[in-house]
Short mmCIF file of C-alpha atoms and ligand atoms in Angstrom, two decimals:
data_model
loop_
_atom_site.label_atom_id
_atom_site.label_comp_id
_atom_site.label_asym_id
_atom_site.label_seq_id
_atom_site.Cartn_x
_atom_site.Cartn_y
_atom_site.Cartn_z
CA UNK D 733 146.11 137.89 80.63
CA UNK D 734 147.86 140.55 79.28
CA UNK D 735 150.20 139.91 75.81
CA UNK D 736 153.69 140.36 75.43
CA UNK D 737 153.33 143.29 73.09
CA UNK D 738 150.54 145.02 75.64
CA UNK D 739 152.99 144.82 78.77
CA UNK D 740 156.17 146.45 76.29
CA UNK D 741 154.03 148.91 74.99
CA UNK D 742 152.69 149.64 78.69
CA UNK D 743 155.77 149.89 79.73
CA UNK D 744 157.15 151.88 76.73
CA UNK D 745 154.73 154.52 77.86
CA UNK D 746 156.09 154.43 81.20
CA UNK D 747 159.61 154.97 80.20
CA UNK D 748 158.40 157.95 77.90
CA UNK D 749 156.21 159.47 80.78
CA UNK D 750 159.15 159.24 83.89
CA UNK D 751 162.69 159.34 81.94
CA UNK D 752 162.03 161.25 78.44
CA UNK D 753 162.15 164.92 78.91
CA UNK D 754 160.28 166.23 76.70
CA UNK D 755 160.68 169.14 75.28
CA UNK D 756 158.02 172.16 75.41
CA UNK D 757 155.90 169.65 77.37
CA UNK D 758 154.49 169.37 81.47
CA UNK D 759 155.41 165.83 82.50
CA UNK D 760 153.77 165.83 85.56
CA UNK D 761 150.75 165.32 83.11
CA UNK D 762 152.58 164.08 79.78
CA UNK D 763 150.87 160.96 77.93
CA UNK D 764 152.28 161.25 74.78
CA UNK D 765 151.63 158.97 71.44
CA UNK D 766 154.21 156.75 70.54
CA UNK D 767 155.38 156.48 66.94
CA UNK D 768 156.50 153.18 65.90
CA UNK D 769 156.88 153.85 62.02
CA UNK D 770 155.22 156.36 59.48
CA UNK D 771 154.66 155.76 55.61
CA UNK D 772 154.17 158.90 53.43
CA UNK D 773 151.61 161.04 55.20
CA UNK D 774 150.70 158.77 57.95
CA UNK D 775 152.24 157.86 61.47
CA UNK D 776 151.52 154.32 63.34
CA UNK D 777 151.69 154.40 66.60
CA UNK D 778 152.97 151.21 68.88
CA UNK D 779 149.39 149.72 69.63
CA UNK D 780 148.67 149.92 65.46
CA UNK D 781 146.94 152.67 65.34
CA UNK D 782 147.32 155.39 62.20
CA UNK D 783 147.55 159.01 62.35
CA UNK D 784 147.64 161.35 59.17
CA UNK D 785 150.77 163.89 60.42
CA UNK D 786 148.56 166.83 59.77
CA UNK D 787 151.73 169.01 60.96
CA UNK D 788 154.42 167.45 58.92
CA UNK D 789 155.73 166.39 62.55
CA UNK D 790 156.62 169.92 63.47
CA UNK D 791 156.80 171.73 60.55
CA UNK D 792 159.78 169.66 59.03
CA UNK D 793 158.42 166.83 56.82
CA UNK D 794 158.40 167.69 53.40
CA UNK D 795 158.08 164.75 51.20
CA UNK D 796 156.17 162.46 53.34
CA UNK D 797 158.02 159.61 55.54
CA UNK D 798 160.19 157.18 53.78
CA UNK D 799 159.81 158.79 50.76
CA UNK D 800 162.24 156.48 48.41
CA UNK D 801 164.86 159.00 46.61
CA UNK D 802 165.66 160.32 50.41
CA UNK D 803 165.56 156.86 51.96
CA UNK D 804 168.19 155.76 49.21
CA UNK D 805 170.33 159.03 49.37
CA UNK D 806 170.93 158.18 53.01
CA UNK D 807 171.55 154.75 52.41
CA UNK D 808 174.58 155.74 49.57
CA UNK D 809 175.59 157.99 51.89
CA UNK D 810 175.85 155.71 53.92
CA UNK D 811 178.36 153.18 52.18
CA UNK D 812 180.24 155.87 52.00
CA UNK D 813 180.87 157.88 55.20
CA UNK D 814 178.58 158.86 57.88
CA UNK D 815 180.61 161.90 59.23
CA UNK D 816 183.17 163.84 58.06
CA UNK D 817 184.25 167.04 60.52
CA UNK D 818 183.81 170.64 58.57
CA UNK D 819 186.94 171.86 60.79
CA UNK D 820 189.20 171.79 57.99
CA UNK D 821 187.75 168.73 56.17
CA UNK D 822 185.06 168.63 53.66
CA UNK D 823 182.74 165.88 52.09
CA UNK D 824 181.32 165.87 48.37
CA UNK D 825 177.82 165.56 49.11
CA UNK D 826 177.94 168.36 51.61
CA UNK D 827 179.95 170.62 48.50
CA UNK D 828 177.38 169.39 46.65
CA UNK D 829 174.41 170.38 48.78
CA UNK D 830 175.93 174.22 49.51
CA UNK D 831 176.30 174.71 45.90
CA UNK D 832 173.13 173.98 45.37
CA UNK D 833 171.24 176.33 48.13
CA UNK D 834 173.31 178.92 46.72
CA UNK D 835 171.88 178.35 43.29
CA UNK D 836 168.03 177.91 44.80
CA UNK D 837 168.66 180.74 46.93
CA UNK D 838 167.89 184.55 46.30
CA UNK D 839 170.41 186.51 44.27
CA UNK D 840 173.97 187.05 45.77
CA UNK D 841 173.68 184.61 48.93
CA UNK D 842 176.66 182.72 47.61
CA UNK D 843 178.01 181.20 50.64
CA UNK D 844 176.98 178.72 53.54
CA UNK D 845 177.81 178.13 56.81
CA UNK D 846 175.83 174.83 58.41
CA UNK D 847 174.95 173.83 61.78
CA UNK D 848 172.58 170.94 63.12
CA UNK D 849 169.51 173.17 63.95
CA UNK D 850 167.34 175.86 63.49
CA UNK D 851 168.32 178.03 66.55
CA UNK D 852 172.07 177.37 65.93
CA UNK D 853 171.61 178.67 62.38
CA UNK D 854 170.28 181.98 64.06
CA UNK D 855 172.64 182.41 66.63
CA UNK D 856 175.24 181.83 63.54
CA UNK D 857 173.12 184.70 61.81
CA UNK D 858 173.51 186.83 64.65
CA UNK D 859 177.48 186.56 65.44
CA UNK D 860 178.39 186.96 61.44
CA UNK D 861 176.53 190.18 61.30
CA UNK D 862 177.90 191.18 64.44
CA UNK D 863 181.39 190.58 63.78
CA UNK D 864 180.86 191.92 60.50
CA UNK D 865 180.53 195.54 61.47
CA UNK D 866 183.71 195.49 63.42
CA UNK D 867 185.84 194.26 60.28
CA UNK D 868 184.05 195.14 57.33
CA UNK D 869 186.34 197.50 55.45
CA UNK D 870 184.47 200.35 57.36
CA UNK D 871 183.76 199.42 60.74
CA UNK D 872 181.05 200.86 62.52
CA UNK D 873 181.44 198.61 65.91
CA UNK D 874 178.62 200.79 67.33
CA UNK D 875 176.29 198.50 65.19
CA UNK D 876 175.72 196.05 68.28
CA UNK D 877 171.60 196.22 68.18
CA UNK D 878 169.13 193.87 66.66
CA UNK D 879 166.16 194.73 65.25
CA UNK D 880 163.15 191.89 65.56
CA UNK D 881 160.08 191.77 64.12
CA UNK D 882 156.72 191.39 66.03
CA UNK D 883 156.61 188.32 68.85
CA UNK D 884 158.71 186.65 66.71
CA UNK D 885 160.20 182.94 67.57
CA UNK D 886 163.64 181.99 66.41
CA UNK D 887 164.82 179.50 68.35
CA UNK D 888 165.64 178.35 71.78
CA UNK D 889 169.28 179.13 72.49
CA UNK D 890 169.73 182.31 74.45
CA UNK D 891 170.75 184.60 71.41
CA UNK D 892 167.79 183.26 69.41
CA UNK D 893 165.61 183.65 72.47
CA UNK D 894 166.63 187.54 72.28
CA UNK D 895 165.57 188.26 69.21
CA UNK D 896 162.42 186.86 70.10
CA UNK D 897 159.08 187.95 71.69
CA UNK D 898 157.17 185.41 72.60
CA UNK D 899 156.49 186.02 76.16
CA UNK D 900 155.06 182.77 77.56
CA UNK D 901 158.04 180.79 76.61
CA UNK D 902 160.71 183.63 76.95
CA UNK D 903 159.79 186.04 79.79
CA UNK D 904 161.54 183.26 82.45
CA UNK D 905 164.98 184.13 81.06
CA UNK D 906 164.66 187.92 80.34
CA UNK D 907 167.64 188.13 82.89
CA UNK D 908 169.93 186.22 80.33
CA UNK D 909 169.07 188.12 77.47
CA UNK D 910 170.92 190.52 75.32
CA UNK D 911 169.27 193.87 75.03
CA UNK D 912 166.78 193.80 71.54
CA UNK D 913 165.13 196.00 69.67
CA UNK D 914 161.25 194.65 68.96
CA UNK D 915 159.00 196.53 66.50
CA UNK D 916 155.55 195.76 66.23
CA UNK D 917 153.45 193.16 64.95
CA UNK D 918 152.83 193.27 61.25
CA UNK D 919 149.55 191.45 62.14
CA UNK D 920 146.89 191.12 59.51
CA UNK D 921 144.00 189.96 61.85
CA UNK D 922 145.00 191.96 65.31
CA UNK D 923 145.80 195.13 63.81
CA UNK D 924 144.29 198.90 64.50
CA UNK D 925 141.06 199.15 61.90
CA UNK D 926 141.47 202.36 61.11
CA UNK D 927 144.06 201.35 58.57
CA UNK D 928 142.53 200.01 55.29
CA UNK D 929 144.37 196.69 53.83
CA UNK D 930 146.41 198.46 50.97
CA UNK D 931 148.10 201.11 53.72
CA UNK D 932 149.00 198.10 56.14
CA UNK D 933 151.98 197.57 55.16
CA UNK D 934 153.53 201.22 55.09
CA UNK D 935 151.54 201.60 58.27
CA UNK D 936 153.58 198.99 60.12
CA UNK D 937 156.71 200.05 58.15
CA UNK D 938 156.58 203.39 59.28
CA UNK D 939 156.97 202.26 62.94
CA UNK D 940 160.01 200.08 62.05
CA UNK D 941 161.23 203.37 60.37
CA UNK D 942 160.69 205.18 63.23
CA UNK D 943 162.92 202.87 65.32
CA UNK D 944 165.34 202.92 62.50
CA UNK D 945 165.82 206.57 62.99
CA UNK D 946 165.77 206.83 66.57
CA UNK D 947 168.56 204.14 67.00
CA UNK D 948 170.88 205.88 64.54
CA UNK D 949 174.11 203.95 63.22
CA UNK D 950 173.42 201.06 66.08
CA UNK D 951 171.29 199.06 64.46
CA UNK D 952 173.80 195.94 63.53
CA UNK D 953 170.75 194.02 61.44
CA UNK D 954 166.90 193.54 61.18
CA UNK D 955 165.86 189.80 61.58
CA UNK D 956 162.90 188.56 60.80
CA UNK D 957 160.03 185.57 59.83
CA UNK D 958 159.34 186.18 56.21
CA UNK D 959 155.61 186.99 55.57
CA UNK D 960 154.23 184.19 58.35
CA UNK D 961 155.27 184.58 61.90
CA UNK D 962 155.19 180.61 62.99
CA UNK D 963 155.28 179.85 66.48
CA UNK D 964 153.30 183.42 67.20
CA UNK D 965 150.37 182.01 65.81
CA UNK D 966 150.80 181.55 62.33
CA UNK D 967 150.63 185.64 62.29
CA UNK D 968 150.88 186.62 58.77
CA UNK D 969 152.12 189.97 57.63
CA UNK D 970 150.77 192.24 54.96
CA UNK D 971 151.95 192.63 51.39
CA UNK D 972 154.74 194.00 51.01
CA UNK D 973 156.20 194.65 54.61
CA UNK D 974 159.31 192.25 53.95
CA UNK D 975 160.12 194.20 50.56
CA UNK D 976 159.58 197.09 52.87
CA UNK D 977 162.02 195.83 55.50
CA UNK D 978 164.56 195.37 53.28
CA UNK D 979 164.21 199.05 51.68
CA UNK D 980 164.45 200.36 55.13
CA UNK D 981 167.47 197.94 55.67
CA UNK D 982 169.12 199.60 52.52
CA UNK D 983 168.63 202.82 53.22
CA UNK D 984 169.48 203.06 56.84
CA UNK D 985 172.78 201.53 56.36
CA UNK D 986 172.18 198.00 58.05
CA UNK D 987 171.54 194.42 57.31
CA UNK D 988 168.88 191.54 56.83
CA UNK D 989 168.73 188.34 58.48
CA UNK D 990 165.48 186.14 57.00
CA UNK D 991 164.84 183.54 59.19
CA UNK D 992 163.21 181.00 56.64
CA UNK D 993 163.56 178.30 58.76
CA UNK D 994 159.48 177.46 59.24
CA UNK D 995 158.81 179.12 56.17
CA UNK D 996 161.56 178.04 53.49
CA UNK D 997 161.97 174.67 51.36
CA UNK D 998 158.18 175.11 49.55
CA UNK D 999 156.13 175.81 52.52
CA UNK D 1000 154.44 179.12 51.51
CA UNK D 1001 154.13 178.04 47.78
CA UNK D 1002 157.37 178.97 46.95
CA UNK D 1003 160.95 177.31 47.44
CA UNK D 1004 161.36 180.31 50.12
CA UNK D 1005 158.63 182.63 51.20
CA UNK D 1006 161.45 185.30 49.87
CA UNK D 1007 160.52 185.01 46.28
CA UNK D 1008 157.12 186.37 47.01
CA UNK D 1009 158.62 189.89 47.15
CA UNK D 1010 161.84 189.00 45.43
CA UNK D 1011 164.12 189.73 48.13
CA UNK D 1012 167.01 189.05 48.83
CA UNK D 1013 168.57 189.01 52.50
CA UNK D 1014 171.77 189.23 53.62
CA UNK D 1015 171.80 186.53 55.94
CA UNK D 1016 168.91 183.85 55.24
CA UNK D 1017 168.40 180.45 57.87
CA UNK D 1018 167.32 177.44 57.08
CA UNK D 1019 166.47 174.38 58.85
CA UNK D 1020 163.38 172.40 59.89
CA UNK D 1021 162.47 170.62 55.89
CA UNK D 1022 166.08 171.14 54.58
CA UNK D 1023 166.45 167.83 55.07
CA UNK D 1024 162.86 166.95 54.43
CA UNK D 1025 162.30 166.11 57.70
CA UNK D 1026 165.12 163.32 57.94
CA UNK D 1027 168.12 164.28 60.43
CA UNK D 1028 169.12 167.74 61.84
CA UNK D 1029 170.79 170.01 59.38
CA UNK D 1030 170.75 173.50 59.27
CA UNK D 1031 172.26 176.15 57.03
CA UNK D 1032 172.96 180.11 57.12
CA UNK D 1033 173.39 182.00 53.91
CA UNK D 1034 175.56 184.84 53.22
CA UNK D 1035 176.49 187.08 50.56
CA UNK D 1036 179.63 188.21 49.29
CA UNK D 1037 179.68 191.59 51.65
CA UNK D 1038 179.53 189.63 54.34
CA UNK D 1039 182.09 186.66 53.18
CA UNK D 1040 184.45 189.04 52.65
CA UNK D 1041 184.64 190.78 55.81
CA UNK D 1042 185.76 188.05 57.49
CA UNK D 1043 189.03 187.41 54.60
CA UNK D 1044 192.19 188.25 55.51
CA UNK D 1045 195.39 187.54 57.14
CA UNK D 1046 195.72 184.37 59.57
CA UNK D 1047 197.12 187.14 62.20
CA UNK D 1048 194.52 189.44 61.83
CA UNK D 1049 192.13 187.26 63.26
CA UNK D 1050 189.16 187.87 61.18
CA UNK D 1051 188.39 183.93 60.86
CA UNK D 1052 184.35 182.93 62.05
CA UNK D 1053 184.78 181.17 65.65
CA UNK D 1054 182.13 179.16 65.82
CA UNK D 1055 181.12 175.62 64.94
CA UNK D 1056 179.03 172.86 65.69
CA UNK D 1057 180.34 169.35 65.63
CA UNK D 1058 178.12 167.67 63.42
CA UNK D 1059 177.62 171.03 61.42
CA UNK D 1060 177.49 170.00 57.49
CA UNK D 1061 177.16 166.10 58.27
CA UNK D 1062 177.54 164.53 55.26
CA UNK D 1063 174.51 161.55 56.28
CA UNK D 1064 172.32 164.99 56.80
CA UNK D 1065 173.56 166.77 53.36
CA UNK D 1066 172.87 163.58 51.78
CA UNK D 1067 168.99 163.85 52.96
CA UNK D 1068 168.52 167.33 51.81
CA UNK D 1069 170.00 166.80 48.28
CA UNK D 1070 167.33 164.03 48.48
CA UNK D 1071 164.81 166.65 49.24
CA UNK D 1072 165.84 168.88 46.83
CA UNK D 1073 165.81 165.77 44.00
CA UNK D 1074 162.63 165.01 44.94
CA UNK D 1075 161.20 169.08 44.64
CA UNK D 1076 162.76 168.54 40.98
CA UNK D 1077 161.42 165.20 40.05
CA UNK D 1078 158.04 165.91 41.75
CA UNK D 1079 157.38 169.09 40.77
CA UNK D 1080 156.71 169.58 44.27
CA UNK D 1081 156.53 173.32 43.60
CA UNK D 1082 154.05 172.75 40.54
CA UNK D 1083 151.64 170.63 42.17
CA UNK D 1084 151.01 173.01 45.22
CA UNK D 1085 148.31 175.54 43.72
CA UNK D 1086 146.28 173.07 43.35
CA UNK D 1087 146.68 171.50 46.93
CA UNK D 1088 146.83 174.93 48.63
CA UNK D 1089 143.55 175.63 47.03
CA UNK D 1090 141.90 172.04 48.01
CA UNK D 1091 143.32 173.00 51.73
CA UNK D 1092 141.76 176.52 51.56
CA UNK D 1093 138.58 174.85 50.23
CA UNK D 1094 138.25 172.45 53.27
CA UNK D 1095 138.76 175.34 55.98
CA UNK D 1096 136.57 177.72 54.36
CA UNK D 1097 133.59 176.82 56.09
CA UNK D 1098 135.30 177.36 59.41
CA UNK D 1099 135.44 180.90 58.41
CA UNK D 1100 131.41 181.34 59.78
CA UNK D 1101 131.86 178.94 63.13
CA UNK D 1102 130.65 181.13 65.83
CA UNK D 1103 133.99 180.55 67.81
CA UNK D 1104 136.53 181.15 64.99
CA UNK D 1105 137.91 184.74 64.79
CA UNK D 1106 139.93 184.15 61.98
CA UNK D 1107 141.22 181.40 59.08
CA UNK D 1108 144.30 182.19 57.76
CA UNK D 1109 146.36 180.43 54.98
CA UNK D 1110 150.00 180.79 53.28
CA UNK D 1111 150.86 177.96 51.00
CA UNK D 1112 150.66 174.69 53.02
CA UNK D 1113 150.40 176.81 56.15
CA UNK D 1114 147.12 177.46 57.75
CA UNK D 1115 145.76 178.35 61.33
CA UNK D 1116 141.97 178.29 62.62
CA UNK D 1117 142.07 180.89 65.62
CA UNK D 1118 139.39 180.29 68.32
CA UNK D 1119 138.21 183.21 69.87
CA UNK D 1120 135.70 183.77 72.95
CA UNK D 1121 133.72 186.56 71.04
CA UNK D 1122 133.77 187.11 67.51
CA UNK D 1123 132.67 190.22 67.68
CA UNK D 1124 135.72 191.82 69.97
CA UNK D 1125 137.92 189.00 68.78
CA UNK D 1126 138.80 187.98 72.78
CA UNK D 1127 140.86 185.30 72.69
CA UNK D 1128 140.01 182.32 75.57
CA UNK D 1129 142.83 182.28 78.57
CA UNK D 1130 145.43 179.87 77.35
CA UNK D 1131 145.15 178.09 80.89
CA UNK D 1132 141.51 176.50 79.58
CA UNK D 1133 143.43 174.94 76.88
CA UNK D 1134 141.42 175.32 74.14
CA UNK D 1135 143.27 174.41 71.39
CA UNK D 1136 144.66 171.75 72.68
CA UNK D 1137 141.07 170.33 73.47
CA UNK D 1138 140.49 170.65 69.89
CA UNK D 1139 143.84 168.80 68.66
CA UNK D 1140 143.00 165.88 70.86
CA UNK D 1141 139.67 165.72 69.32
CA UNK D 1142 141.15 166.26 65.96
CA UNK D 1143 143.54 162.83 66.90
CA UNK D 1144 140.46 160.92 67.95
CA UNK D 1145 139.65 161.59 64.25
CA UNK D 1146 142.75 159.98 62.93
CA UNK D 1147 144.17 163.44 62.30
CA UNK D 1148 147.43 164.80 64.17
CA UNK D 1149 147.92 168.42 65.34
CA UNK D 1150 149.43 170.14 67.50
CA UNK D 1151 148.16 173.61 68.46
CA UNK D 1152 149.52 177.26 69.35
CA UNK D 1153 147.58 178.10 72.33
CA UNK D 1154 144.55 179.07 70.43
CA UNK D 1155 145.66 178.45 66.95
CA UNK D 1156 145.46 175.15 65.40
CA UNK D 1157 147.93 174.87 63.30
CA UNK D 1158 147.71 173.03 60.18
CA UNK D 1159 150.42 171.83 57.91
CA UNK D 1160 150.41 168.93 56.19
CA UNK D 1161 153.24 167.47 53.98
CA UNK D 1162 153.41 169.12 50.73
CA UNK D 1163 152.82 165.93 48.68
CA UNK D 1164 149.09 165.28 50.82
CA UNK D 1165 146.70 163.60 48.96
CA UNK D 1166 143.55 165.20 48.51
CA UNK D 1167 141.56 162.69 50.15
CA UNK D 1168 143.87 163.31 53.09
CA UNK D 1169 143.51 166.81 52.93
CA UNK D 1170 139.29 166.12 53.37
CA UNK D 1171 140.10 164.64 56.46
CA UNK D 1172 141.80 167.14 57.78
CA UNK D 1173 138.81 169.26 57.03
CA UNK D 1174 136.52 167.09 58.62
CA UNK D 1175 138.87 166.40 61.54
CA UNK D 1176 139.59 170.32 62.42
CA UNK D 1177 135.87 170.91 62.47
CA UNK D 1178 135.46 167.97 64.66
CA UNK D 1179 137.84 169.67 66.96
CA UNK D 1180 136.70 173.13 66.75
CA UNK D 1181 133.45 172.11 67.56
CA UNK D 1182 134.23 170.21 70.81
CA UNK D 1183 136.33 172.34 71.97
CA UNK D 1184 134.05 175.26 71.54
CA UNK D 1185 130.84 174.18 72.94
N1 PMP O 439 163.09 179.82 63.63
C1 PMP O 439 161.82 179.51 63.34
C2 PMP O 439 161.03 180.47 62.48
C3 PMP O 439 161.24 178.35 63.81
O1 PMP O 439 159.96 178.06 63.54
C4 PMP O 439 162.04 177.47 64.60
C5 PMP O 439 161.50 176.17 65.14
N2 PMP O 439 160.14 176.10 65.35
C6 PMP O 439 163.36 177.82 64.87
C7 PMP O 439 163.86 179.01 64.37
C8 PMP O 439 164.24 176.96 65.72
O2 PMP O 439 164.60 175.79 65.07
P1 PMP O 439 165.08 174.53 65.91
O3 PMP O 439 163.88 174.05 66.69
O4 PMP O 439 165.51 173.54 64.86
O5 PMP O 439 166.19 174.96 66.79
#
């Protein structure tokens, strides 16, 4: 007969297969893993079993689960308030926690606006630098154009779906979009090969010059993934290019929204994959590990030029009009200044050389697997791209499912991924152990390997 726990858990399943939508998932087909509780790096699903979270369970868990200092920052939260309303009320911790982004943040972004999610934080992007250029001291309201970079993925909502490229998940709702500007690709591993490595760069800069020029004064701002393109693939861009984008920023008159949102709070090696070329946007968005991976919170940056546009009298009507209810909850602020406690008690950002060069270590025999066109690596963020043929790089049709062959192989090692299409995407929590990371290795091979043959 059957136990108690068995029929639950049975019909747990069932629940999560006919009522939970989920999201970015077919559930005609969906049989999803359910998590029951997670310690550090590892998940444990309802029947017992345990899963290392080899994707910091989507790209957001910095610290591990249940890490202690953020565990007892919500709970003082807490016994204090849960949520306090940021339309015309504030909270210390939330103060507390925009004070400090401003001071972790590049130069001169001095202000924050928050919001519950990664695509809000965009869409909040957008609409400041929009509004800017029609009350910024000089208006140019002809400045109504973004600028994106390469297949880019911001988000869901239907501005952040504008700005991005990524055709199987976006093409459906072309009708809906706003007209965008897309450049190119800055695409290390796709890219023409008549262009040597140090002229990359330029080479892809000169394009987005090009479009710079040809639009004239209408270009409102460029947004853009800082140095790793996420959901594209893990695409990352040559040296240089986002140092680049913000010269060409500068000197044709417009702005620069960073979308740090996969890439920011110590992902790439650094607090935000921004410091690698010491730039500093004029909008920057945050989400995802801001809170380590605890409760939705998201946050967009701006700097004084910006701020100040929107000052003035109550009649002039200059005031931001937009908001999200739980925008700056104080329970959420209280798990990022956790995070950020933890990056300064940890040394998070200290320790990471060493672990980004353990990761590399495990992958690098991947790098000769007759089916892997390219192993690519930014900090804590890697990708193994299968490929058909090496030799012309063809990628297999996403409808055989490659990578997701190789994930589920890759769980039947005790390892959890998710893929890209192709691209298996690997990203553990920054604090991994090492002996974690060497199953990874082992796992990823595992999965490469069955999925390729
Ligand atoms: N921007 C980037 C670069 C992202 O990777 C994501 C999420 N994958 C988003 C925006 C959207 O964030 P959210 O899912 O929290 O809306």
């Amino acid at each position: 007969m059957a136990s108690v726990a068995h029929v639950i858990e049975e019909e747990l399943h069932r629940w999560d297969r006919e009522i939970v939508w989920h999201a970015f998932s077919q559930m005609a087909e969906y049989d999803g893993l359910i998590v029951e509780s997670a310690q550090g790096s590892w998940l444990t699903l309802v029947d017992g079993k345990k899963l290392l979270d080899g994707v910091s369970s989507l790209w957001c868990n910095v610290h591990g689960h249940r890490h202690p200092t953020i565990d007892a920052a919500i709970r003082d939260q807490l016994d204090q308030v849960a949520h306090v309303t940021s339309l015309g009320l504030s909270h210390p911790t939330t103060i507390r926690l925009a004070k400090r982004l401003t001071e972790l943040a590049p130069i001169g972004l001095n202000h924050v606006f928050f919001s519950s999610d990664g695509s809000s934080a965009v869409e909040v992007a957008l609409k400041l630098a929009f509004q800017y250029w029609r009350q910024c001291e000089v208006p140019e309201p002809e400045r109504s154009l973004f600028l994106a970079v390469g297949s880019a993925y911001h988000g869901d909502t239907i501005g952040s779906v504008s700005v991005g490229g990524i055709s199987r998940f976006h093409a459906m709702f072309a009708p809906l979009l706003f007209h965008v500007r897309h450049g190119p690709m800055p695409d290390t591993f796709r890219r023409p090969i008549d262009v040597p490595d140090d002229e990359l760069g330029e080479f892809y800069l000169s394009e987005y010059e090009a479009i710079l020029a040809e639009e004239g004064t209408r270009i409102a701002a460029i947004i853009a993934e800082p140095i790793v393109q996420g959901a594209a693939g893990m695409v990352v861009h040559p040296k240089g290019f986002l140092s680049g984008l913000r010269r060409l920023a500068d000197e044709y008159g417009t702005m620069l929204i960073v979308d740090e949102i996969a890439t920011g709070m110590g992902r790439t090696g650094r607090m935000f994959a921004c410091d690698w070329e010491q730039v500093a946007p004029d909008l920057m968005c945050l989400g995802k590990g801001l809170s380590g991976g605890y409760l939705p919170i998201a946050a967009t940056l701006a700097n004084d030029r910006i701020w100040n546009a929107f000052l003035g009298e109550y009649a002039h009507s200059k005031s931001f009009f937009h908001g999200h209810t739980y925008g700056g909850n104080p329970l959420a602020a209280a798990a990022a200044l956790g995070c950020l406690k933890v990056f300064e008690e940890e040394r998070t950002l200290e320790q990471l050389p060493d672990k980004i060069s353990r990761l590399g270590q495990v992958l690098e025999p991947l790098r000769n697997h007759p089916k892997v066109g390219h192993v690519r690596q930014v900090g804590l963020m890697a990708a193994i791209e299968l490929v058909q043929d090496r030799r012309t790089n063809a990628p297999y049709p996403w409808s055989e499912r490659r990578g997701v062959r190789a994930c589920q192989v890759a769980i039947q090692h005790g390892v959890w991924l998710r893929p890209l299409g192709n691209v298996m995407v690997i990203m553990p929590p920054l604090n991994i152990s090492d002996e974690d990371i060497e199953l990874i290795g082992q796992a990823v091979k595992a999965g490469v390997d069955a999925a390729t043959s």
